[in-house]
Amino acid sequence: MTVPVLTIDGPSGAGKGTISRLVAKKLGWNYLDSGSIYRSLAIALLQQSVDLTDESTIVKVAETMDLAFECGDELVVKLNGENITAQLGLESTGNTASIVAALPEVRRVLLQKQQDFRQLAGLVADGRDMGTVVFPDAPYKIYLTASAEERARRRYKQLKEKGIDANLSRLTLDIEERDRRDSERATAPLAMAENAFYIDSSNMSIDAVIEEALNLIR
Ligand code: C5P
């Protein structure tokens, strides 16, 4: 029996994480936050002060890192036994993740780790290439986006709520830079799958987006 998958791809800050988590909860399905796998690798590399141009060492770290995900109300991620959840959301982590995610060999090594999440009763998978590369046969695919300004505003609000200092114009520049890197890389670039359902959430509430996602499955 094939396990159903809903893929939600899109640029940074489009709300994929929030929407995916809530939709998975409503459906009673598993949830894959694929960005957190790239982010965990970034943390491992930063911890070990690996030179980000040293591709063979980066691939070795990706191959050997031990990741454990505990999905309760909040996602808890352990890297080699250490709880790294607090560092996952940092801008520096996301930016490093985006740099190493451009390496084809890194993507190849991390592919199986992502596909392993496909378990009954179903999977909601959030990322950049879920519908195009990791789960191309997924029966349900969404491409979720929002304007760069709106995404930077949401990110700014999120960081402020966590008590993290942030600068809106800096965040907008970072988001545009990350979009460019994620869209222009040669391997598995951010792209809308041919058969994906397009949602621009710039002027939509979270509930409205969830409703659209559930309608797609119904
Ligand atoms: O989604 P999130 O911001 O957590 O992802 C961090 C970075 O990881 C992205 O900017 C992207 O470069 C990379 N990523 C990826 N493919 C995915 C998920 C994330 O390349 N499926």
Coordinates of N, CA and C and ligand atoms in Angstrom, one line a residue:
M1 N 0.8 -1.2 0.0 CA 0.0 0.0 0.0 C 0.9 1.3 0.0
T2 N 0.6 2.2 -0.9 CA 1.5 3.4 -0.9 C 0.9 4.4 0.1
V3 N 1.9 5.0 0.8 CA 1.5 5.9 1.9 C 1.3 7.3 1.2
P4 N 0.1 7.9 1.4 CA -0.2 9.2 0.8 C 0.8 10.3 1.3
V5 N 1.1 11.2 0.4 CA 2.0 12.3 0.8 C 1.4 13.6 0.3
L6 N 1.4 14.7 1.1 CA 1.1 16.0 0.7 C 2.4 16.8 0.8
T7 N 2.9 17.3 -0.4 CA 4.1 18.1 -0.3 C 3.8 19.6 -0.3
I8 N 4.5 20.3 0.5 CA 4.3 21.8 0.5 C 5.6 22.4 0.3
D9 N 5.9 22.9 -0.9 CA 7.1 23.6 -1.3 C 6.9 25.1 -1.4
G10 N 8.0 25.8 -1.3 CA 7.9 27.3 -1.4 C 9.1 27.9 -0.8
P11 N 9.2 29.3 -1.0 CA 10.4 30.0 -0.5 C 10.4 30.2 1.0
S12 N 11.5 30.6 1.5 CA 11.6 30.9 3.0 C 10.5 31.8 3.5
G13 N 9.9 31.4 4.6 CA 9.0 32.4 5.3 C 7.6 32.4 4.7
A14 N 7.3 31.5 3.8 CA 5.9 31.5 3.2 C 4.9 31.0 4.1
G15 N 5.3 30.4 5.3 CA 4.4 29.8 6.2 C 4.2 28.3 6.1
K16 N 5.1 27.7 5.4 CA 5.1 26.2 5.1 C 5.1 25.4 6.4
G17 N 6.0 25.8 7.3 CA 6.1 25.1 8.6 C 4.8 25.1 9.4
T18 N 4.3 26.3 9.6 CA 3.1 26.4 10.4 C 1.9 25.6 9.8
I19 N 1.8 25.8 8.5 CA 0.7 25.2 7.7 C 0.8 23.7 7.7
S20 N 2.1 23.2 7.4 CA 2.3 21.8 7.3 C 2.0 21.1 8.7
R21 N 2.5 21.7 9.7 CA 2.4 21.1 11.1 C 0.9 20.9 11.4
L22 N 0.1 22.0 11.2 CA -1.3 22.0 11.5 C -2.1 21.1 10.7
V23 N -1.8 21.0 9.4 CA -2.5 20.1 8.5 C -2.2 18.7 8.8
A24 N -0.9 18.4 9.2 CA -0.5 17.0 9.6 C -1.3 16.6 10.8
K25 N -1.4 17.5 11.7 CA -2.1 17.3 13.0 C -3.6 16.9 12.7
K26 N -4.2 17.8 11.9 CA -5.6 17.5 11.5 C -5.9 16.2 10.9
L27 N -4.9 15.8 10.0 CA -5.1 14.6 9.3 C -4.6 13.3 10.1
G28 N -3.8 13.6 11.1 CA -3.2 12.5 11.9 C -2.1 11.9 11.1
W29 N -1.4 12.7 10.3 CA -0.3 12.2 9.4 C 1.0 12.6 10.1
N30 N 2.1 12.0 9.6 CA 3.5 12.4 10.1 C 3.9 13.8 9.4
Y31 N 4.9 14.4 9.9 CA 5.3 15.6 9.4 C 6.8 15.6 9.2
L32 N 7.2 16.0 8.0 CA 8.7 16.2 7.7 C 9.0 17.6 7.4
D33 N 9.8 18.2 8.3 CA 10.3 19.6 8.1 C 11.7 19.4 7.5
S34 N 11.8 19.3 6.2 CA 13.1 18.9 5.5 C 14.1 20.0 5.7
G35 N 13.7 21.3 5.9 CA 14.6 22.3 6.1 C 15.4 22.1 7.4
S36 N 14.8 21.4 8.4 CA 15.5 21.2 9.7 C 16.6 20.2 9.5
I37 N 16.5 19.4 8.5 CA 17.6 18.4 8.2 C 18.8 19.2 7.7
Y38 N 18.6 20.1 6.7 CA 19.7 20.9 6.2 C 20.2 21.9 7.3
R39 N 19.3 22.4 8.1 CA 19.7 23.2 9.2 C 20.5 22.5 10.3
S40 N 20.2 21.2 10.5 CA 20.9 20.4 11.5 C 22.4 20.2 11.0
L41 N 22.4 19.9 9.7 CA 23.8 19.8 9.1 C 24.6 21.1 9.2
A42 N 23.9 22.2 9.0 CA 24.6 23.5 9.2 C 25.1 23.7 10.6
I43 N 24.3 23.3 11.6 CA 24.8 23.4 13.0 C 26.0 22.4 13.2
A44 N 25.9 21.2 12.7 CA 27.0 20.3 12.9 C 28.3 20.9 12.3
L45 N 28.2 21.5 11.1 CA 29.3 22.1 10.5 C 29.9 23.3 11.2
L46 N 29.0 24.1 11.8 CA 29.4 25.3 12.5 C 30.1 24.9 13.8
Q47 N 29.5 23.8 14.5 CA 30.1 23.3 15.7 C 31.5 22.8 15.5
Q48 N 31.7 22.2 14.3 CA 33.0 21.6 14.1 C 33.9 22.5 13.3
S49 N 33.5 23.8 13.1 CA 34.2 24.8 12.4 C 34.7 24.3 11.0
V50 N 33.8 23.6 10.3 CA 34.2 23.1 9.0 C 34.2 24.2 8.0
D51 N 35.2 24.3 7.1 CA 35.3 25.3 6.1 C 34.2 25.0 5.0
L52 N 33.3 26.0 4.7 CA 32.1 25.7 3.9 C 32.5 25.5 2.4
T53 N 33.8 25.6 2.1 CA 34.2 25.3 0.7 C 34.8 23.9 0.7
D54 N 34.9 23.2 1.8 CA 35.5 21.9 1.9 C 34.4 20.8 1.7
E55 N 34.1 20.6 0.4 CA 32.9 19.7 0.1 C 33.0 18.3 0.7
S56 N 34.2 17.7 0.6 CA 34.3 16.3 1.0 C 34.1 16.1 2.5
T57 N 34.6 17.1 3.3 CA 34.3 17.0 4.8 C 32.8 17.3 5.1
I58 N 32.2 18.2 4.3 CA 30.8 18.5 4.5 C 30.0 17.3 4.3
V59 N 30.3 16.6 3.2 CA 29.6 15.3 2.8 C 29.8 14.3 3.9
K60 N 31.0 14.2 4.4 CA 31.3 13.2 5.5 C 30.4 13.5 6.7
V61 N 30.3 14.8 7.1 CA 29.5 15.2 8.3 C 28.0 14.8 8.0
A62 N 27.6 15.1 6.8 CA 26.2 14.8 6.5 C 25.9 13.3 6.6
E63 N 26.9 12.5 6.1 CA 26.7 11.0 6.1 C 26.7 10.5 7.6
T64 N 27.5 11.1 8.4 CA 27.7 10.4 9.8 C 26.8 11.1 10.9
M65 N 26.2 12.2 10.6 CA 25.4 12.9 11.7 C 24.2 12.0 12.1
D66 N 24.0 11.9 13.4 CA 22.9 11.1 13.9 C 21.8 12.1 14.3
L67 N 20.6 12.0 13.6 CA 19.6 12.9 13.8 C 18.4 12.2 14.4
A68 N 17.8 12.8 15.4 CA 16.5 12.2 16.0 C 15.5 13.3 16.1
F69 N 14.3 13.1 15.6 CA 13.2 14.0 15.6 C 12.1 13.5 16.6
E70 N 11.8 14.4 17.5 CA 10.7 14.1 18.4 C 9.6 15.1 18.1
C71 N 8.5 14.5 17.6 CA 7.4 15.4 17.1 C 6.3 15.4 18.2
G72 N 6.3 16.4 19.1 CA 5.2 16.6 20.1 C 4.5 17.9 19.6
D73 N 4.1 18.7 20.5 CA 3.5 20.0 20.2 C 4.6 20.8 19.5
E74 N 5.8 20.8 20.0 CA 6.9 21.5 19.3 C 7.9 20.4 18.8
L75 N 8.5 20.7 17.7 CA 9.5 19.7 17.1 C 10.8 19.8 17.9
V76 N 11.3 18.7 18.4 CA 12.6 18.7 19.1 C 13.5 17.9 18.3
V77 N 14.7 18.5 18.0 CA 15.7 17.8 17.2 C 17.0 17.6 18.0
K78 N 17.4 16.4 17.9 CA 18.7 16.0 18.6 C 19.7 15.7 17.5
L79 N 20.9 16.3 17.7 CA 22.0 16.0 16.8 C 23.1 15.3 17.6
N80 N 23.4 14.1 17.2 CA 24.3 13.3 18.0 C 24.0 13.3 19.5
G81 N 22.7 13.2 19.8 CA 22.3 13.2 21.2 C 22.1 14.5 21.8
E82 N 22.5 15.6 21.2 CA 22.4 16.9 21.8 C 21.2 17.7 21.3
N83 N 20.4 18.2 22.2 CA 19.2 19.0 21.8 C 19.6 20.3 21.1
I84 N 19.3 20.4 19.8 CA 19.8 21.6 19.1 C 18.6 22.5 18.6
T85 N 17.4 22.2 19.2 CA 16.2 22.9 18.8 C 16.3 24.4 18.8
A86 N 17.0 24.9 19.9 CA 17.1 26.4 20.0 C 17.9 27.0 18.9
Q87 N 18.9 26.3 18.4 CA 19.7 26.9 17.4 C 19.2 26.8 16.0
L88 N 18.1 25.9 15.8 CA 17.6 25.6 14.5 C 17.1 26.8 13.8
G89 N 16.4 27.7 14.5 CA 15.7 28.8 13.9 C 16.6 30.1 13.6
L90 N 17.8 30.0 14.1 CA 18.7 31.2 13.9 C 18.9 31.5 12.4
E91 N 19.0 32.8 12.1 CA 19.2 33.2 10.7 C 20.6 32.7 10.2
S92 N 21.6 32.7 11.1 CA 22.9 32.2 10.7 C 22.8 30.7 10.3
T93 N 21.9 29.9 11.0 CA 21.8 28.5 10.7 C 21.1 28.4 9.3
G94 N 20.0 29.1 9.1 CA 19.3 29.1 7.8 C 20.2 29.5 6.6
N95 N 21.0 30.5 6.8 CA 21.9 30.9 5.7 C 23.0 29.9 5.4
T96 N 23.6 29.3 6.5 CA 24.6 28.3 6.2 C 23.9 27.1 5.6
A97 N 22.7 26.7 6.0 CA 22.0 25.6 5.4 C 21.8 25.8 3.9
S98 N 21.4 27.0 3.6 CA 21.2 27.3 2.2 C 22.4 27.2 1.3
I99 N 23.6 27.5 1.9 CA 24.9 27.4 1.2 C 25.2 25.9 0.9
V100 N 25.1 25.1 2.0 CA 25.5 23.7 1.8 C 24.4 22.9 1.0
A101 N 23.2 23.4 1.1 CA 22.1 22.7 0.4 C 22.3 22.7 -1.1
A102 N 23.2 23.6 -1.6 CA 23.4 23.7 -3.0 C 24.3 22.6 -3.5
L103 N 25.0 21.9 -2.6 CA 25.9 20.8 -3.0 C 25.2 19.6 -3.4
P104 N 25.3 19.1 -4.7 CA 24.5 17.9 -5.1 C 24.8 16.7 -4.2
E105 N 26.0 16.5 -3.8 CA 26.4 15.3 -3.0 C 25.7 15.3 -1.7
V106 N 25.6 16.5 -1.1 CA 24.9 16.7 0.2 C 23.4 16.3 0.0
R107 N 22.8 16.7 -1.1 CA 21.4 16.4 -1.3 C 21.2 14.9 -1.5
R108 N 22.2 14.3 -2.2 CA 22.0 12.9 -2.4 C 22.1 12.1 -1.1
V109 N 23.0 12.5 -0.2 CA 23.2 11.8 1.1 C 21.9 12.0 1.9
L110 N 21.3 13.2 1.8 CA 20.2 13.5 2.7 C 18.8 13.0 2.2
L111 N 18.8 12.5 1.0 CA 17.6 12.0 0.3 C 16.8 10.9 1.1
Q112 N 17.6 9.9 1.4 CA 17.0 8.7 2.1 C 16.4 9.1 3.5
K113 N 17.2 9.9 4.2 CA 16.8 10.4 5.5 C 15.4 11.0 5.4
Q114 N 15.1 11.7 4.3 CA 13.8 12.4 4.2 C 12.8 11.4 3.7
Q115 N 13.1 10.5 2.8 CA 12.1 9.5 2.4 C 11.7 8.6 3.5
D116 N 12.5 8.3 4.5 CA 12.2 7.5 5.6 C 11.0 8.0 6.4
F117 N 10.7 9.2 6.3 CA 9.5 9.8 7.0 C 8.2 9.3 6.4
R118 N 8.2 8.7 5.2 CA 7.0 8.3 4.6 C 6.4 7.1 5.3
Q119 N 5.6 7.3 6.2 CA 5.0 6.2 7.0 C 3.6 6.4 7.2
L120 N 2.9 5.3 7.4 CA 1.4 5.4 7.6 C 1.0 6.3 8.8
A121 N 0.0 7.0 8.9 CA -1.1 7.0 7.9 C -0.8 7.9 6.7
G122 N 0.2 8.7 6.8 CA 0.5 9.6 5.7 C 1.5 10.6 6.1
L123 N 2.0 11.4 5.1 CA 3.0 12.4 5.4 C 2.8 13.7 4.8
V124 N 3.0 14.8 5.6 CA 3.0 16.1 5.1 C 4.5 16.5 5.1
A125 N 5.0 16.9 3.9 CA 6.4 17.1 3.8 C 6.7 18.6 3.3
D126 N 7.4 19.3 4.1 CA 7.6 20.7 3.7 C 9.1 21.0 3.3
G127 N 9.3 21.8 2.3 CA 10.6 22.1 1.8 C 10.7 22.9 0.5
R128 N 11.7 22.5 -0.3 CA 11.9 23.2 -1.6 C 11.7 22.3 -2.7
D129 N 12.0 21.0 -2.5 CA 12.0 20.0 -3.6 C 11.2 18.8 -3.2
M130 N 10.2 18.9 -2.3 CA 9.5 17.8 -1.9 C 8.7 17.2 -3.0
G131 N 8.0 18.0 -3.8 CA 7.1 17.6 -4.9 C 7.9 17.3 -6.2
T132 N 9.1 17.9 -6.3 CA 9.8 17.7 -7.5 C 10.8 16.5 -7.5
V133 N 11.5 16.4 -6.3 CA 12.6 15.4 -6.3 C 12.4 14.3 -5.2
V134 N 12.0 14.7 -4.0 CA 12.0 13.7 -2.9 C 10.8 12.8 -3.0
F135 N 9.6 13.4 -3.2 CA 8.4 12.6 -3.4 C 7.7 13.0 -4.7
P136 N 8.3 12.7 -5.8 CA 7.7 13.1 -7.1 C 6.3 12.4 -7.4
D137 N 6.1 11.3 -6.7 CA 4.8 10.6 -6.9 C 3.8 11.0 -5.9
A138 N 4.0 12.0 -5.1 CA 3.0 12.4 -4.1 C 1.7 12.8 -4.8
P139 N 0.6 12.3 -4.3 CA -0.7 12.6 -5.0 C -1.2 14.0 -4.7
Y140 N -0.6 14.6 -3.7 CA -1.1 16.0 -3.4 C 0.1 16.9 -3.3
K141 N 0.1 18.0 -4.0 CA 1.2 18.9 -4.0 C 0.8 20.4 -4.0
I142 N 1.4 21.1 -3.1 CA 1.1 22.6 -3.0 C 2.4 23.4 -3.2
Y143 N 2.3 24.5 -3.9 CA 3.4 25.4 -3.9 C 2.8 26.7 -3.1
L144 N 3.5 26.9 -2.0 CA 3.0 28.0 -1.1 C 4.0 29.2 -1.1
T145 N 3.5 30.3 -1.5 CA 4.4 31.5 -1.5 C 3.7 32.7 -1.0
A146 N 4.5 33.8 -0.9 CA 4.0 35.1 -0.4 C 5.0 36.1 -0.9
S147 N 4.7 37.4 -0.9 CA 5.6 38.4 -1.4 C 6.8 38.4 -0.5
A148 N 8.0 38.8 -1.0 CA 9.2 38.9 -0.1 C 9.0 39.8 1.1
E149 N 8.3 40.9 0.8 CA 8.1 41.9 1.9 C 7.3 41.3 3.0
E150 N 6.2 40.6 2.6 CA 5.3 39.9 3.6 C 6.1 38.8 4.4
R151 N 6.9 38.1 3.7 CA 7.6 37.0 4.3 C 8.6 37.6 5.3
A152 N 9.3 38.7 5.0 CA 10.2 39.3 5.9 C 9.5 39.9 7.1
R153 N 8.3 40.5 6.9 CA 7.5 41.0 8.0 C 7.1 39.9 9.0
R154 N 6.7 38.7 8.4 CA 6.3 37.6 9.3 C 7.5 37.1 10.1
R155 N 8.7 37.0 9.4 CA 9.9 36.5 10.1 C 10.3 37.5 11.2
Y156 N 10.2 38.8 10.9 CA 10.5 39.8 11.9 C 9.7 39.7 13.1
K157 N 8.4 39.5 12.9 CA 7.4 39.3 14.0 C 7.8 38.1 14.9
Q158 N 8.1 37.0 14.2 CA 8.4 35.7 14.8 C 9.7 35.9 15.7
L159 N 10.7 36.6 15.2 CA 11.9 36.8 15.9 C 11.7 37.7 17.1
K160 N 11.0 38.8 16.9 CA 10.7 39.7 18.0 C 9.9 39.0 19.1
E161 N 9.0 38.1 18.7 CA 8.2 37.4 19.8 C 9.1 36.5 20.6
K162 N 10.2 36.0 19.9 CA 11.1 35.1 20.6 C 12.2 35.9 21.4
G163 N 12.1 37.3 21.3 CA 13.0 38.1 22.0 C 14.3 38.3 21.3
I164 N 14.3 37.9 20.0 CA 15.6 37.9 19.2 C 15.6 39.3 18.4
D165 N 16.7 40.0 18.5 CA 16.8 41.3 17.9 C 16.8 41.1 16.3
A166 N 16.1 41.9 15.6 CA 16.0 41.8 14.2 C 15.9 43.1 13.5
N167 N 16.3 43.2 12.2 CA 16.2 44.4 11.5 C 15.4 44.1 10.2
L168 N 14.3 44.7 9.9 CA 13.4 44.4 8.8 C 14.1 44.5 7.5
S169 N 14.8 45.6 7.2 CA 15.4 45.7 5.9 C 16.5 44.7 5.7
R170 N 17.2 44.3 6.7 CA 18.3 43.3 6.7 C 17.6 41.9 6.4
L171 N 16.5 41.7 7.0 CA 15.8 40.4 6.8 C 15.2 40.3 5.4
T172 N 14.7 41.4 4.9 CA 14.2 41.4 3.5 C 15.4 41.1 2.5
L173 N 16.5 41.7 2.7 CA 17.7 41.4 1.9 C 18.1 40.0 2.0
D174 N 18.1 39.4 3.2 CA 18.5 38.0 3.5 C 17.6 37.1 2.7
I175 N 16.3 37.4 2.8 CA 15.3 36.5 2.2 C 15.4 36.5 0.7
E176 N 15.7 37.7 0.1 CA 15.8 37.8 -1.3 C 17.1 37.0 -1.8
E177 N 18.1 37.2 -0.9 CA 19.4 36.5 -1.3 C 19.2 34.9 -1.2
R178 N 18.5 34.5 -0.2 CA 18.2 33.1 0.0 C 17.3 32.5 -1.1
D179 N 16.3 33.3 -1.5 CA 15.4 32.9 -2.6 C 16.3 32.7 -3.9
R180 N 17.2 33.7 -4.1 CA 18.0 33.7 -5.3 C 18.8 32.4 -5.3
R181 N 19.5 32.1 -4.1 CA 20.4 31.0 -4.1 C 19.6 29.7 -4.2
D182 N 18.4 29.6 -3.6 CA 17.6 28.4 -3.6 C 17.0 28.1 -5.0
S183 N 16.7 29.2 -5.7 CA 16.1 29.1 -7.0 C 17.1 28.9 -8.2
E184 N 18.3 29.4 -8.0 CA 19.2 29.4 -9.1 C 20.2 28.2 -9.0
R185 N 20.2 27.4 -7.9 CA 21.2 26.3 -7.9 C 20.8 25.3 -8.9
A186 N 21.9 24.6 -9.3 CA 21.7 23.6 -10.4 C 20.9 22.4 -10.0
T187 N 21.1 21.9 -8.7 CA 20.5 20.7 -8.3 C 19.3 21.0 -7.4
A188 N 18.2 20.4 -7.8 CA 16.9 20.5 -7.1 C 16.6 21.9 -6.6
P189 N 16.6 22.8 -7.6 CA 16.3 24.2 -7.2 C 14.8 24.4 -6.7
L190 N 14.6 25.4 -6.0 CA 13.2 25.7 -5.6 C 12.4 25.9 -6.9
A191 N 11.4 25.1 -7.1 CA 10.5 25.2 -8.3 C 9.2 24.6 -8.0
M192 N 8.2 25.1 -8.7 CA 6.9 24.5 -8.5 C 6.7 23.3 -9.4
A193 N 6.3 22.2 -8.7 CA 6.1 20.9 -9.4 C 5.0 21.2 -10.4
E194 N 5.1 20.5 -11.6 CA 4.1 20.7 -12.7 C 2.7 20.6 -12.2
N195 N 2.4 19.6 -11.4 CA 1.0 19.3 -11.0 C 0.7 19.9 -9.6
A196 N 1.4 20.9 -9.2 CA 1.2 21.5 -7.8 C 0.1 22.5 -7.9
F197 N -0.6 22.7 -6.7 CA -1.6 23.7 -6.6 C -1.0 24.9 -6.0
Y198 N -1.2 26.1 -6.6 CA -0.5 27.3 -6.3 C -1.3 28.1 -5.3
I199 N -0.6 28.5 -4.2 CA -1.3 29.3 -3.2 C -0.4 30.5 -2.8
D200 N -0.9 31.7 -3.0 CA -0.2 32.9 -2.6 C -0.8 33.4 -1.3
S201 N -0.1 33.3 -0.2 CA -0.7 33.5 1.1 C -0.5 34.9 1.6
S202 N 0.0 35.8 0.7 CA 0.3 37.2 1.2 C -0.9 37.8 1.9
N203 N -2.1 37.6 1.4 CA -3.2 38.3 2.0 C -4.2 37.2 2.6
M204 N -3.7 36.1 3.0 CA -4.6 35.0 3.5 C -4.2 34.7 5.0
S205 N -5.3 34.3 5.7 CA -5.0 33.9 7.1 C -4.5 32.5 7.1
I206 N -3.9 32.1 8.2 CA -3.4 30.7 8.4 C -4.6 29.7 8.2
D207 N -5.7 30.0 8.8 CA -6.9 29.1 8.7 C -7.3 28.9 7.2
A208 N -7.3 30.0 6.5 CA -7.8 30.0 5.1 C -6.8 29.1 4.3
V209 N -5.5 29.2 4.5 CA -4.6 28.3 3.8 C -4.8 26.9 4.2
I210 N -5.0 26.6 5.5 CA -5.2 25.2 5.9 C -6.5 24.6 5.2
E211 N -7.5 25.5 5.1 CA -8.7 25.0 4.5 C -8.5 24.6 3.1
E212 N -7.7 25.4 2.4 CA -7.4 25.1 0.9 C -6.6 23.8 0.8
A213 N -5.7 23.6 1.8 CA -4.9 22.4 1.7 C -5.8 21.1 2.0
L214 N -6.7 21.3 3.0 CA -7.5 20.1 3.3 C -8.5 19.9 2.2
N215 N -9.0 20.9 1.5 CA -9.9 20.8 0.4 C -9.3 20.0 -0.7
L216 N -8.0 20.2 -0.9 CA -7.2 19.5 -2.0 C -7.3 18.0 -1.7
I217 N -7.1 17.6 -0.4 CA -7.1 16.2 -0.1 C -8.5 15.6 -0.1
R218 N -9.4 16.4 0.4 CA -10.8 15.9 0.3 C -11.3 15.7 -1.1
Ligands
C5P1 O1 12.9 25.8 5.1 P1 14.1 26.3 5.8 O2 14.2 27.8 5.9 O3 14.2 25.7 7.2 O4 15.4 25.7 5.0 C1 16.7 26.2 5.2 C2 17.5 26.0 3.9 O5 17.6 24.6 3.6 C3 16.8 26.6 2.7 O6 17.1 28.0 2.5 C4 17.2 25.8 1.6 O7 18.4 26.2 1.0 C5 17.5 24.4 2.2 N1 16.5 23.5 1.9 C6 16.6 22.8 0.7 N2 15.7 21.8 0.4 C7 14.7 21.5 1.2 C8 14.5 22.2 2.5 C9 15.5 23.2 2.8 O8 17.5 23.0 -0.1 N3 13.8 20.6 0.9

